[in-house]
Short mmCIF file of C-alpha atoms in Angstrom, two decimals:
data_model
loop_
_atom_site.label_atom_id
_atom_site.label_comp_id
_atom_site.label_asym_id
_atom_site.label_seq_id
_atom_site.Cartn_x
_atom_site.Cartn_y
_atom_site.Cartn_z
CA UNK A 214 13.94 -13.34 -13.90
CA UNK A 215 16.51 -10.70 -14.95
CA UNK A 216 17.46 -8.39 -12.40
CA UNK A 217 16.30 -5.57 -14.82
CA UNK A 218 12.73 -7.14 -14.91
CA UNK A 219 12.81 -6.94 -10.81
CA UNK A 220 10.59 -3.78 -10.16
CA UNK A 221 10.84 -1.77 -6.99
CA UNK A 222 8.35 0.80 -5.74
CA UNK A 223 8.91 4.21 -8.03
CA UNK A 224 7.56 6.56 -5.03
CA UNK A 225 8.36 7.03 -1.35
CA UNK A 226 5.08 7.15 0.98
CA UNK A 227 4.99 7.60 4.39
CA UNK A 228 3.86 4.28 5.59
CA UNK A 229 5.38 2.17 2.96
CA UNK A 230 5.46 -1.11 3.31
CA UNK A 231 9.16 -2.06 1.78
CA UNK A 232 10.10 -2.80 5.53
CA UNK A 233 7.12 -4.57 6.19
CA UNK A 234 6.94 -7.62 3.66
CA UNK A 235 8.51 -10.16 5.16
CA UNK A 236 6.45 -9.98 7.57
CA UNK A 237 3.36 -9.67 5.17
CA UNK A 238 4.47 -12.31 3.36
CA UNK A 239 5.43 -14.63 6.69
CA UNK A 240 1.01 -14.24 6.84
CA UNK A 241 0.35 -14.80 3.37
CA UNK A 242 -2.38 -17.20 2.43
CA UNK A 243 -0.80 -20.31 0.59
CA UNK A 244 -3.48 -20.10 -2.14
CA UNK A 245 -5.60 -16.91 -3.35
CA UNK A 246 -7.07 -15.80 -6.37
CA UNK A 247 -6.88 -12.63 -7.73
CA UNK A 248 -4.90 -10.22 -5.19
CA UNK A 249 -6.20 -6.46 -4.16
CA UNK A 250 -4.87 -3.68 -2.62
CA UNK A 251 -7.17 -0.65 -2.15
CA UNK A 252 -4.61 1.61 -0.71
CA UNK A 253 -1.64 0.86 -3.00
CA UNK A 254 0.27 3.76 -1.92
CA UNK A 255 3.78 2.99 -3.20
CA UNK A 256 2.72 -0.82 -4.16
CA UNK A 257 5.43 -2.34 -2.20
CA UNK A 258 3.92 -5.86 -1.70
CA UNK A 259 2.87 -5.59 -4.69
CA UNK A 260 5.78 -5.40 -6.63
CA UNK A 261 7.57 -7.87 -3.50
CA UNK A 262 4.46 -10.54 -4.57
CA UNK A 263 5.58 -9.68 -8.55
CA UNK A 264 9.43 -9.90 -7.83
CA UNK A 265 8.84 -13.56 -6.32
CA UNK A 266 6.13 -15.10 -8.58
CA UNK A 267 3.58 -15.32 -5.92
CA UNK A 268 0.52 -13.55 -7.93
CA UNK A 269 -1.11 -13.97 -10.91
CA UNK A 270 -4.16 -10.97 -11.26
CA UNK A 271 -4.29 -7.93 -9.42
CA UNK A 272 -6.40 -5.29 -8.73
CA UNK A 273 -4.69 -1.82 -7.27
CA UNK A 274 -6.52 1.03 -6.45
CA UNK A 275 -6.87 4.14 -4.33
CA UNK A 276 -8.76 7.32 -4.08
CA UNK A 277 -5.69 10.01 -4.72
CA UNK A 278 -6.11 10.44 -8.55
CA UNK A 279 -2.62 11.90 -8.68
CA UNK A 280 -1.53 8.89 -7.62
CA UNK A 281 -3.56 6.52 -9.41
CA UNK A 282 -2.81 8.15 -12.77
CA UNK A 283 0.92 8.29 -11.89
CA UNK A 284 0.71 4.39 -12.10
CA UNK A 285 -1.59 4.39 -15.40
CA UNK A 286 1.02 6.12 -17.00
CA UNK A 287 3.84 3.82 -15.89
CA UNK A 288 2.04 0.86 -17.17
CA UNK A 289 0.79 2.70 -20.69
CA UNK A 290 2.95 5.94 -21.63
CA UNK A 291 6.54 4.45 -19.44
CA UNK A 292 8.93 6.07 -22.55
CA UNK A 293 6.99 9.38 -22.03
CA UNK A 294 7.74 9.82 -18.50
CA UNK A 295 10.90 8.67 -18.82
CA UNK A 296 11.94 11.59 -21.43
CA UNK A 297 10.14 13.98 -19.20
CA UNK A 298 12.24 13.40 -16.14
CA UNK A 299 14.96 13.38 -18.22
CA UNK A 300 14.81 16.73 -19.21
CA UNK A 301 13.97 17.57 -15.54
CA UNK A 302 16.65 19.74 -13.74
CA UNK A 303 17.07 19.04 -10.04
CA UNK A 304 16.79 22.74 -9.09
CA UNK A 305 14.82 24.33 -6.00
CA UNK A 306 13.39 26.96 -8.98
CA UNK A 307 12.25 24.61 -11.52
CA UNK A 308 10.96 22.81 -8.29
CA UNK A 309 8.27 25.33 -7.32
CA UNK A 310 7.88 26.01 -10.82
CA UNK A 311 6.39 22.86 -11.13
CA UNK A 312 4.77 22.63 -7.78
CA UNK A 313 2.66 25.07 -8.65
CA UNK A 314 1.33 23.87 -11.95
CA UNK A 315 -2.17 22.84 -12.14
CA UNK A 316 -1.67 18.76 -13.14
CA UNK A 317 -5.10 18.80 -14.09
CA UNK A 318 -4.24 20.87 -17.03
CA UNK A 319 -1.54 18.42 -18.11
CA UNK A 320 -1.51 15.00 -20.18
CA UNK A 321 -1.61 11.77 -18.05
CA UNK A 322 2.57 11.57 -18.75
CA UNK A 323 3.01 14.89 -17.62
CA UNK A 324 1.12 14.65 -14.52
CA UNK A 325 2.72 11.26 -13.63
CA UNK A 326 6.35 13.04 -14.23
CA UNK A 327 5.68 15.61 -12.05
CA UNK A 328 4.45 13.61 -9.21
CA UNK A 329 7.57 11.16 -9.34
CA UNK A 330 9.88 14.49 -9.53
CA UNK A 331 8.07 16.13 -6.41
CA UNK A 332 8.29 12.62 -4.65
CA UNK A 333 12.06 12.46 -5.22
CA UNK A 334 13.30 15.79 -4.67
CA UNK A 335 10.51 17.25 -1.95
CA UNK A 336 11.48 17.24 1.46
CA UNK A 337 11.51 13.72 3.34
CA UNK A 338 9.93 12.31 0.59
CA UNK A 339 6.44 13.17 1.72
CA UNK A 340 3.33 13.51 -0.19
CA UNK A 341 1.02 15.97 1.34
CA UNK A 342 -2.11 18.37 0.05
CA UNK A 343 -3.48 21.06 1.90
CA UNK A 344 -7.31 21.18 2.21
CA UNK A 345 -7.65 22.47 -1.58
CA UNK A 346 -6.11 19.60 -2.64
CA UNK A 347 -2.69 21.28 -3.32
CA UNK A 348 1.02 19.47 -2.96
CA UNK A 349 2.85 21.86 -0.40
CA UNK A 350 5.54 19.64 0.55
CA UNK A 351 8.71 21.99 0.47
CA UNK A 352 11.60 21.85 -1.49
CA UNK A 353 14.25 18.57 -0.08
CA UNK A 354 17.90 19.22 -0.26
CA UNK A 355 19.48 16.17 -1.54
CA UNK A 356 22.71 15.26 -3.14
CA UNK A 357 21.71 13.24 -6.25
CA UNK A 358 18.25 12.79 -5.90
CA UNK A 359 17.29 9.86 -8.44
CA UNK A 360 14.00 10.59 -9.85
CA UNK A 361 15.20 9.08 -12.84
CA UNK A 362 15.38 5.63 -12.72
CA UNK A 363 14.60 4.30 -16.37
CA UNK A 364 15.14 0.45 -15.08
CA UNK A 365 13.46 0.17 -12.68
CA UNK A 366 10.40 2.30 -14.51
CA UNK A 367 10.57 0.15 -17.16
CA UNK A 368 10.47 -2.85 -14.58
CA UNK A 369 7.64 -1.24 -13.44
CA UNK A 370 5.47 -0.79 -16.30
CA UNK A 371 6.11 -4.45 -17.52
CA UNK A 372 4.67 -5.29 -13.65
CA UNK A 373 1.73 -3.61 -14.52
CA UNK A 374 0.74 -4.42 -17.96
CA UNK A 375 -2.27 -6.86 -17.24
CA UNK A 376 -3.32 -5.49 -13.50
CA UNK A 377 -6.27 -3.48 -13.71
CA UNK A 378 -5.51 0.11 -11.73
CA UNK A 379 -8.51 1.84 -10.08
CA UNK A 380 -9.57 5.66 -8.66
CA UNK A 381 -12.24 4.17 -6.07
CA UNK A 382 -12.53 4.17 -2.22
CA UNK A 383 -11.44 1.60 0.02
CA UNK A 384 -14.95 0.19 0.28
CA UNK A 385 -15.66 -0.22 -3.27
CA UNK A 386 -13.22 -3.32 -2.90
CA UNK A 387 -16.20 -5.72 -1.54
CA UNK A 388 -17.86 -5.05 -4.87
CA UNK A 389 -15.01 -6.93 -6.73
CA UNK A 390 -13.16 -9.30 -4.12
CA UNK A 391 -15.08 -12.81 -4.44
CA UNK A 392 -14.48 -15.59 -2.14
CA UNK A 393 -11.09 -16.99 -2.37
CA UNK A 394 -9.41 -13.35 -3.16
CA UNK A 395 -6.39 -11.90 -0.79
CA UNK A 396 -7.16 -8.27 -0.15
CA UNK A 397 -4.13 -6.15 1.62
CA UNK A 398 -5.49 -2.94 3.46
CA UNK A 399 -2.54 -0.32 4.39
CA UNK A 400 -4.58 2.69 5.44
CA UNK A 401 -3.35 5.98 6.86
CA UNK A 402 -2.33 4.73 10.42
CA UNK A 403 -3.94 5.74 13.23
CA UNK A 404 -1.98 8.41 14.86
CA UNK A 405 0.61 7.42 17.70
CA UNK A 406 0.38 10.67 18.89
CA UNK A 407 -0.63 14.64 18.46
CA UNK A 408 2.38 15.13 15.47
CA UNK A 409 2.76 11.65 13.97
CA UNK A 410 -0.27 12.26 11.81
CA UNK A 411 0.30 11.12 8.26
CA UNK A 412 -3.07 11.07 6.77
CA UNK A 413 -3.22 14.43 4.13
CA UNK A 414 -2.09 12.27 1.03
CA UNK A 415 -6.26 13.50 0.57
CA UNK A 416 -7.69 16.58 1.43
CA UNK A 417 -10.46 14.79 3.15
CA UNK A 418 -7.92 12.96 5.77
CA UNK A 419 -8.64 9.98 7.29
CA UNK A 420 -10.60 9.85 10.66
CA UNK A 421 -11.39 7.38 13.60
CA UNK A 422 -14.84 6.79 11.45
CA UNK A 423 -12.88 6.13 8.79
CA UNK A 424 -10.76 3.48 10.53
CA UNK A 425 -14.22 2.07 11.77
CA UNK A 426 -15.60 1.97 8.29
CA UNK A 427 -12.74 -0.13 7.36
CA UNK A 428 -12.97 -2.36 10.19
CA UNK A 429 -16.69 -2.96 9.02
CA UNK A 430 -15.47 -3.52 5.34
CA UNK A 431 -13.14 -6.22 6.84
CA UNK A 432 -15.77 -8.19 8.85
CA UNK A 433 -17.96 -8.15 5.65
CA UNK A 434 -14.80 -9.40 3.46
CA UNK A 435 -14.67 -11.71 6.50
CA UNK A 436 -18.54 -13.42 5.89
CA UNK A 437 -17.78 -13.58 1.46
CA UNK A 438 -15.19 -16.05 2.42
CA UNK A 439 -12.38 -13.47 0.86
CA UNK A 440 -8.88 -13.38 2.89
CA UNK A 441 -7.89 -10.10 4.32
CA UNK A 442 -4.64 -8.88 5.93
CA UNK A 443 -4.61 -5.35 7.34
CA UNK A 444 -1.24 -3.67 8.88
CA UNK A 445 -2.01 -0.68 11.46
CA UNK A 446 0.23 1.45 14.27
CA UNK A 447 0.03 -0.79 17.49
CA UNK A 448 -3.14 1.59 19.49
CA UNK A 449 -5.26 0.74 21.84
CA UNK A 450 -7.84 2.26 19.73
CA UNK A 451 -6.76 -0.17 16.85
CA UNK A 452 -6.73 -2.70 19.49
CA UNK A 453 -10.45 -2.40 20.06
CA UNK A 454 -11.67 -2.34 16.64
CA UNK A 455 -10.51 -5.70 16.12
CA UNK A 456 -10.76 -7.62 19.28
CA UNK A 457 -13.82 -9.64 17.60
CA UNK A 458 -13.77 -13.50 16.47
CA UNK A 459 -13.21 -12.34 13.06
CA UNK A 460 -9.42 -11.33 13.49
CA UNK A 461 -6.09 -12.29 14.60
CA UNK A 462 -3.58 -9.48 15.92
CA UNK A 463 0.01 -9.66 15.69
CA UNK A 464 2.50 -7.62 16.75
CA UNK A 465 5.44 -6.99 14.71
CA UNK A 466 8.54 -4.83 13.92
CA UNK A 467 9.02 -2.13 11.69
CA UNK A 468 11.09 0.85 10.72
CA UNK A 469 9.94 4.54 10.91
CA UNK A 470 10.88 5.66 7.55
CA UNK A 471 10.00 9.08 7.69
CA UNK A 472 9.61 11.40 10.55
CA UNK A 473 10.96 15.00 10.97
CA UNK A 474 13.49 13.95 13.42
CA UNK A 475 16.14 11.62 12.73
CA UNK A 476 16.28 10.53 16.64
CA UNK A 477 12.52 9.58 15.94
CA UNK A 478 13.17 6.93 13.26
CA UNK A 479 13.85 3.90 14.07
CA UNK A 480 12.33 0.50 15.45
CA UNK A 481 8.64 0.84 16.30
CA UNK A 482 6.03 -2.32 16.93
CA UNK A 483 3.25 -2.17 14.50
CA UNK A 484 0.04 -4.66 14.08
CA UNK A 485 -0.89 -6.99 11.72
CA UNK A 486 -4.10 -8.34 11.13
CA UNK A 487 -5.81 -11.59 9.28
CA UNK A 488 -8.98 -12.92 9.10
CA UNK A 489 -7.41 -16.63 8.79
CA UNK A 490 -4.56 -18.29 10.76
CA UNK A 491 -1.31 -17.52 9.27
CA UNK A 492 0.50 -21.08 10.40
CA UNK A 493 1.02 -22.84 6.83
CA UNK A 494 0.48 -26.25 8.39
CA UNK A 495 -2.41 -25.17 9.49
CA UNK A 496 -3.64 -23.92 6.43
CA UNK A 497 -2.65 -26.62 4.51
CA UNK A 498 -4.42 -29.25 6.75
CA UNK A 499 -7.77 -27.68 6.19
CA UNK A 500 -7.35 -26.81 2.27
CA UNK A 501 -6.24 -30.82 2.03
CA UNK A 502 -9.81 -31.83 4.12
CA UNK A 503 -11.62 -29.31 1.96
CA UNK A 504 -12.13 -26.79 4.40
CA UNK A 505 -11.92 -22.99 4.37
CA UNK A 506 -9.52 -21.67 6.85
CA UNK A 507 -10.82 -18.10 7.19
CA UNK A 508 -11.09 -17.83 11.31
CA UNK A 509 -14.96 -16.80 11.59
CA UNK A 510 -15.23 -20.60 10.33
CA UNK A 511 -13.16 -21.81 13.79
CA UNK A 512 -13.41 -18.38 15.88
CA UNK A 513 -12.73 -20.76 19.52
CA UNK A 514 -9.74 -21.89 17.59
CA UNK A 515 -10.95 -25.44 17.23
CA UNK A 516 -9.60 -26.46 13.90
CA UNK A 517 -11.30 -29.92 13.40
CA UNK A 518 -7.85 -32.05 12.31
CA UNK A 519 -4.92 -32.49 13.45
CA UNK A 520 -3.49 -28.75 13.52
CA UNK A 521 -6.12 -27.74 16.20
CA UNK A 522 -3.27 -26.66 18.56
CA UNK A 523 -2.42 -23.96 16.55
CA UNK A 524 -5.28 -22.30 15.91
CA UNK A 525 -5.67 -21.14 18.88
CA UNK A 526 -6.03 -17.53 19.33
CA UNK A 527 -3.46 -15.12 19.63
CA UNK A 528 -3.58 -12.12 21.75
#
């Protein structure tokens, strides 16, 4: 595949997975169906899965209509866009100037223009709303900010041509995932502490109930036989919600992308979750005998062939 036809992400979100794909992938079932991500966010293993040939139908969705229309656009109306943020000047004026414009009085290109200029040139990359549902991220400062990137746009929209993009709730997903599907949940994270709260790309938020309702959306993803991975801040509140047969926890390493001081980014331990062990021989042992390998279907670890070992539960 030509290096132009290698799409990135097109928007920074806080919580963005670019760092976190190897290790996503690392967990990745060996076979799936159709692959769904109900808090796409920036799509970053999406696009990872797209760049290396690993998925064939997807389903992306998320309940910030800004954000889902910014990616119809990509994949319908790309050369639109593209003019518009070409005749986009990166100027702290013409930045409030369109801050401030209703995009529910534009066309889906304009509305998907402005949120990629507002992503590039606001401050620490941050998508934010206040409780009206406004962007009031403040202007960044930036040397060459490149909110024009026609490649990898272009990359992008040929990415997205046959996956079917969605303005739904996380829940919604059980109504479409059937058994066999891969579903990849990367929520707002549970806060780390009182200022590491990252959860306004909504006006509603997203709450400890919240983070339960997930949990209960996983467990019945769990019992259709569908795969589900789940990445989450390392709490003990997290912790808790999964210690159940269901799920596996792993601990892994990630960067802090965005945070308001620079001393604050860095290396952090984060969790990942599955429903089914991750070790490919493992997984490839029970798919040869026939057997599902989703762990409610061994949940003492007792993989009846010769991989038994390890299954066993992780801490």
């Amino acid at each position: 595949m030509s290096d132009l036809l290698l799409p990135r992400p097109f928007l920074k979100w806080a919580g963005g997975k670019t760092q976190l794909t190897d290790a996503l992938l690392e967990r990745m079932p060996i076979y799936f169906n159709t692959y769904h991500e109900p808090f796409v966010g920036s799509g970053a293993l999406f696009f990872r899965l797209y760049r290396e040939r690993k998925i064939k139908q997807a389903i992306l969705s998320d309940i910030n209509a800004e954000l889902i229309d910014t990616y119809l656009a990509i994949r319908d109306h790309v050369w639109e866009v593209i003019q518009l943020l070409s005749e986009f000047p990166y100027d702290k004026s013409f930045y409030y100037q369109i801050r401030e414009k209703d995009p529910w009085s534009m066309s889906l290109a304009e509305r998907a223009a402005r949120m990629i200029y507002l992503n590039k040139t606001g401050y620490n990359g941050l998508y934010r709303v206040n409780r009206q549902g406004k962007f009031n991220v403040p202007f960044g400062r930036y040397k060459a900010p490149k909110y024009l990137d026609k490649d990898n746009l272009l990359a992008a929209s040929l990415a997205l041509q046959h996956v079917e993009i969605l303005c739904l709730p996380f829940e919604t997903v059980v109504e479409r995932a059937k058994p066999g599907d891969w579903v990849y949940f990367d929520p707002p994270y549970a806060p780390v502490s009182r200022t590491s709260n990252f959860t306004s790309y909504h006006a509603n938020g997203f709450a400890l109930k919240d983070q339960e309702r997930l949990r209960d959306i996983c467990i019945d993803l769990s019992k259709n036989k569908v795969y589900v991975i789940l990445s989450n801040s390392d709490t003990a509140i997290i912790r808790s919600l999964y210690a159940m047969p269901f799920f596996a926890v792993d601990e892994v390493q990630a960067n802090r992308a965005i945070n308001c001081k620079g001393a604050k980014r860095g290396k952090i331990t984060e969790l990942v979750i599955t429903n089914y062990p991750v070790e490919r021989t493992v997984q490839l042992c029970l798919l040869e005998q026939g057997l599902p390998y989703l762990n409610e279907c061994h949940p003492t670890g007792a993989c009846p062939c010769c991989c038994s070992a390890a299954l066993r539960r992780r801490s």
